[in-house]
Amino acid sequence: MKPLMTFFVCSSLSLSFAAVSAQDVLQPPVAEQRPHTVSSPHGDRIDPYYWLRDDTRSSAEVIDYLEQENAYYQSYKSSYSALVEELTEEIIGRIQQDDSSVPYTMGDYSYSTRYETGKEYPIYVRTPLAGGDEEIMLDVNELAEGKDYFQVANWRVSPDQQKLAYMEDTTGRRQYTLRVKDLSTGELLADTLSGLSASIAWSADSQHLFVVENDPVTLLSTKVFRHQLGQDAEQRALVYEEQDNSFFMGVGNTRDQRYVVIGVSSTVSNEYWVLDATTPQGELQLIAPRQRDFKYSADHIDGRWVINTDWEAPNYRLMVVEHEKLGDRNHWQELVAHDEQVFIQSFIAFKDHLAINERSDGLRRIRLLSWEDPKQSHYLASDEPSFVMGFSVNPEQDSEWLRYSYTSLTTPNSIYEVHLGTGERRLLKEDEVLGGFDKNDYVTARVWVPAADGVKIPVSLLYRKDFKRDGTAPLYQFAYGSYGISMDPFFRSAVLSLVDRGVVYAIAHIRGGQEMGRHWYEDGKLLNKTNTFDDYIAVTDYLVTEKYAAADKVVGMGGSAGGLLMGAVANQAPEKYRGLIAHVPFVDVVTTMLDESLPLTTNEYDEWGNPNEKAYYDYMLSYSPYDQVSKQAYPAMLITTGFHDSQVQYFEPAKWIAKLRTHTTSKQPLLMRTNMEAGHGGRSGRFARMAEIAEEYAFVLQLVTEPKAE
């Protein structure tokens, strides 16, 4: 197929930007200071920009201020608008627009997802295995028509295969509405419930749905309801209510569809309740009671439960228990022992085999073993130094084949299946990348960076094959470092637009994630949180010292809790960065964590600490980006937020940029873009998201090619 366009094939930076005079660019808005006292048991603080918080999202003056910020951003962006357009076309041009996922079998149908040329949203389809025409279950493009934002967050087919339950969001605030479609007629049923989380479970008779309702103020998931099809929403039955606001909930079915499962989780503890799906009005049964610093997950197969747990095993171990012995973990029997060098991420139980997705040396691998001899196991192989293996869709326990995904920074996502008995492996699909992409033009590498305390930090790198390590290249350094979430080296076709222009792309696997096991997370949270920031800066220093990058061409990026990372780095080492990009940044740490009325605050105490306790208050205050803004020369910054964000409220970044402007001593641009129609995840639609990435990358490229204003 002929590529849509020709992309850069050399590593030199040779870009030009439209000349825009100073008078053509708007001046940045200046927010009025209105002192507000934020009280706590450990002292009061004055917040001059607290007035930017509007929980109703209806204040004309707040909206006007955000629109002024947007206008300033658009004005600044006009100086490189041609590059934005070029990058947008280039990034979208790599996408195979008429694309389909690998079909998988579930029940009497083959299911897949496809995209059509020019359309933003997926189409979910199925085809009868016995023969017949394809059925369109959901065309999200049709559902999204006329809406500024639309997302189908989850869908589940009923056990009788005749109904589809799905969750839709029209604001980006992640407060979902349940819809049910009759697949035999194509009609929507009258059944709707709102204010829900995204999870769904079915009863075995296909007449009852289990959903989780969110608190309308805090948005915490608090209640599980059973809804019988055909009844009014008010007749839904309460199945479970959580009293501890540090926990959140989800519902689902076991992989064999035998049970409805209610999961109740906090950062350090969880518990699972199960219900026989054939008796939807029956009694819940507890797998094991919650206990602080005890976590587990479970799935059912052939009358027993397989459990992944950190009980006396920080990196987790696998155990089994007969269904009749649920309720007491002392009945659990060890299946796969704890290993200090291997973190067990997840598992899939098949009739004759068990597949384990685990981390060792910072990489995700897959290990296979048989039930006949679980002590004998083997790994699926890879030829690359840095890669990611993960489970694909495997809905049926009786299958002899495991579907899994493989990717790296140079290898597009690929779906394989391996025969669990013979080891035969088949490539089912490798994502096609248009625009002349050749994986042999790129190199992926892994380096180990010594942190300040001597700990070695793994870093994944991507650069062109003709890259010269001479200390002149720009660097785009990404990290997250919170919640035990690992930033794996997945293939990202969009980032090629930076790499093809000579930029080195780095993923810093800093503490706070879980790349190196559970201790990696423990060493980057609570009173160890500043390790995350120190690690990130150490990676920057190393890559500059080792001549992977020029000292004056380093741009950092992080989002959400990674935005907090960017804020802390900006305060701690602003001179090391040409620019920082903070997406939906969590930057007003202390004020937010003191306010239990804000969504999702209380169940974050075990991640950040409870500021009502002085030790945590003082520690959090010492790094909170908003509180620690000071008179110094800040680098150029691009900050993004969503007006309807329920996870990091828009007013955190809005207050932060207002304060930065009054304190910075440099002339570097401080920009904020608020998406007025979206939430934490940004705009909906695949092309809309690519356009936002193009804006970010254009900002990066103009920074590293234009002279720095002092």
Short mmCIF file of N, CA and C in Angstrom, two decimals, residues 23 156 189 229 265 315 359 386 393 399 429 488 494 541 568 619 659 667 674 689 701:
data_model
loop_
_atom_site.label_atom_id
_atom_site.label_comp_id
_atom_site.label_asym_id
_atom_site.label_seq_id
_atom_site.Cartn_x
_atom_site.Cartn_y
_atom_site.Cartn_z
N GLN A 23 3.68 41.63 19.16
CA GLN A 23 2.37 42.25 19.31
C GLN A 23 1.24 41.35 18.82
N ARG A 156 -20.90 -5.80 28.11
CA ARG A 156 -20.94 -7.22 28.43
C ARG A 156 -22.15 -7.86 27.77
N LEU A 189 -33.57 -1.32 25.33
CA LEU A 189 -34.58 -1.54 26.35
C LEU A 189 -34.76 -0.27 27.16
N LEU A 229 -34.16 -6.74 34.79
CA LEU A 229 -34.60 -6.16 33.53
C LEU A 229 -36.11 -6.03 33.51
N SER A 265 -11.59 -2.66 47.31
CA SER A 265 -10.14 -2.48 47.35
C SER A 265 -9.74 -1.11 47.86
N ASN A 315 6.03 -9.96 46.75
CA ASN A 315 5.96 -10.02 45.29
C ASN A 315 4.87 -10.96 44.79
N ARG A 359 6.70 -9.99 36.35
CA ARG A 359 7.78 -9.03 36.10
C ARG A 359 9.07 -9.53 36.73
N SER A 386 14.30 -5.02 25.58
CA SER A 386 13.24 -4.33 26.31
C SER A 386 11.93 -4.60 25.58
N VAL A 393 -7.20 -11.38 24.82
CA VAL A 393 -8.53 -11.83 25.21
C VAL A 393 -8.56 -13.36 25.22
N SER A 399 -10.01 -23.71 26.31
CA SER A 399 -9.14 -23.55 25.16
C SER A 399 -7.76 -24.16 25.40
N LYS A 429 -1.60 -11.33 14.26
CA LYS A 429 -1.65 -9.98 13.69
C LYS A 429 -0.55 -9.12 14.30
N ASP A 488 5.27 0.59 30.98
CA ASP A 488 5.98 -0.40 30.17
C ASP A 488 6.36 0.18 28.81
N ALA A 494 2.92 7.36 17.49
CA ALA A 494 2.96 8.82 17.46
C ALA A 494 4.34 9.35 17.82
N ASP A 541 20.11 13.57 34.58
CA ASP A 541 21.54 13.84 34.72
C ASP A 541 22.38 12.77 34.01
N ALA A 568 6.89 18.81 40.88
CA ALA A 568 7.95 18.69 41.87
C ALA A 568 9.32 18.92 41.22
N TYR A 619 5.24 16.34 55.44
CA TYR A 619 5.96 15.73 54.33
C TYR A 619 5.31 16.09 53.00
N LYS A 659 -0.20 30.93 39.89
CA LYS A 659 0.86 31.18 40.87
C LYS A 659 2.24 31.17 40.21
N LYS A 667 11.59 34.27 31.18
CA LYS A 667 10.65 34.69 30.15
C LYS A 667 10.08 33.50 29.38
N THR A 674 -7.30 24.18 28.54
CA THR A 674 -8.41 23.49 29.20
C THR A 674 -9.37 22.97 28.15
N ARG A 689 -7.68 12.71 19.72
CA ARG A 689 -6.56 12.49 20.64
C ARG A 689 -5.22 12.68 19.91
N LEU A 701 9.11 20.45 19.89
CA LEU A 701 10.06 20.69 18.81
C LEU A 701 10.41 22.16 18.66
#
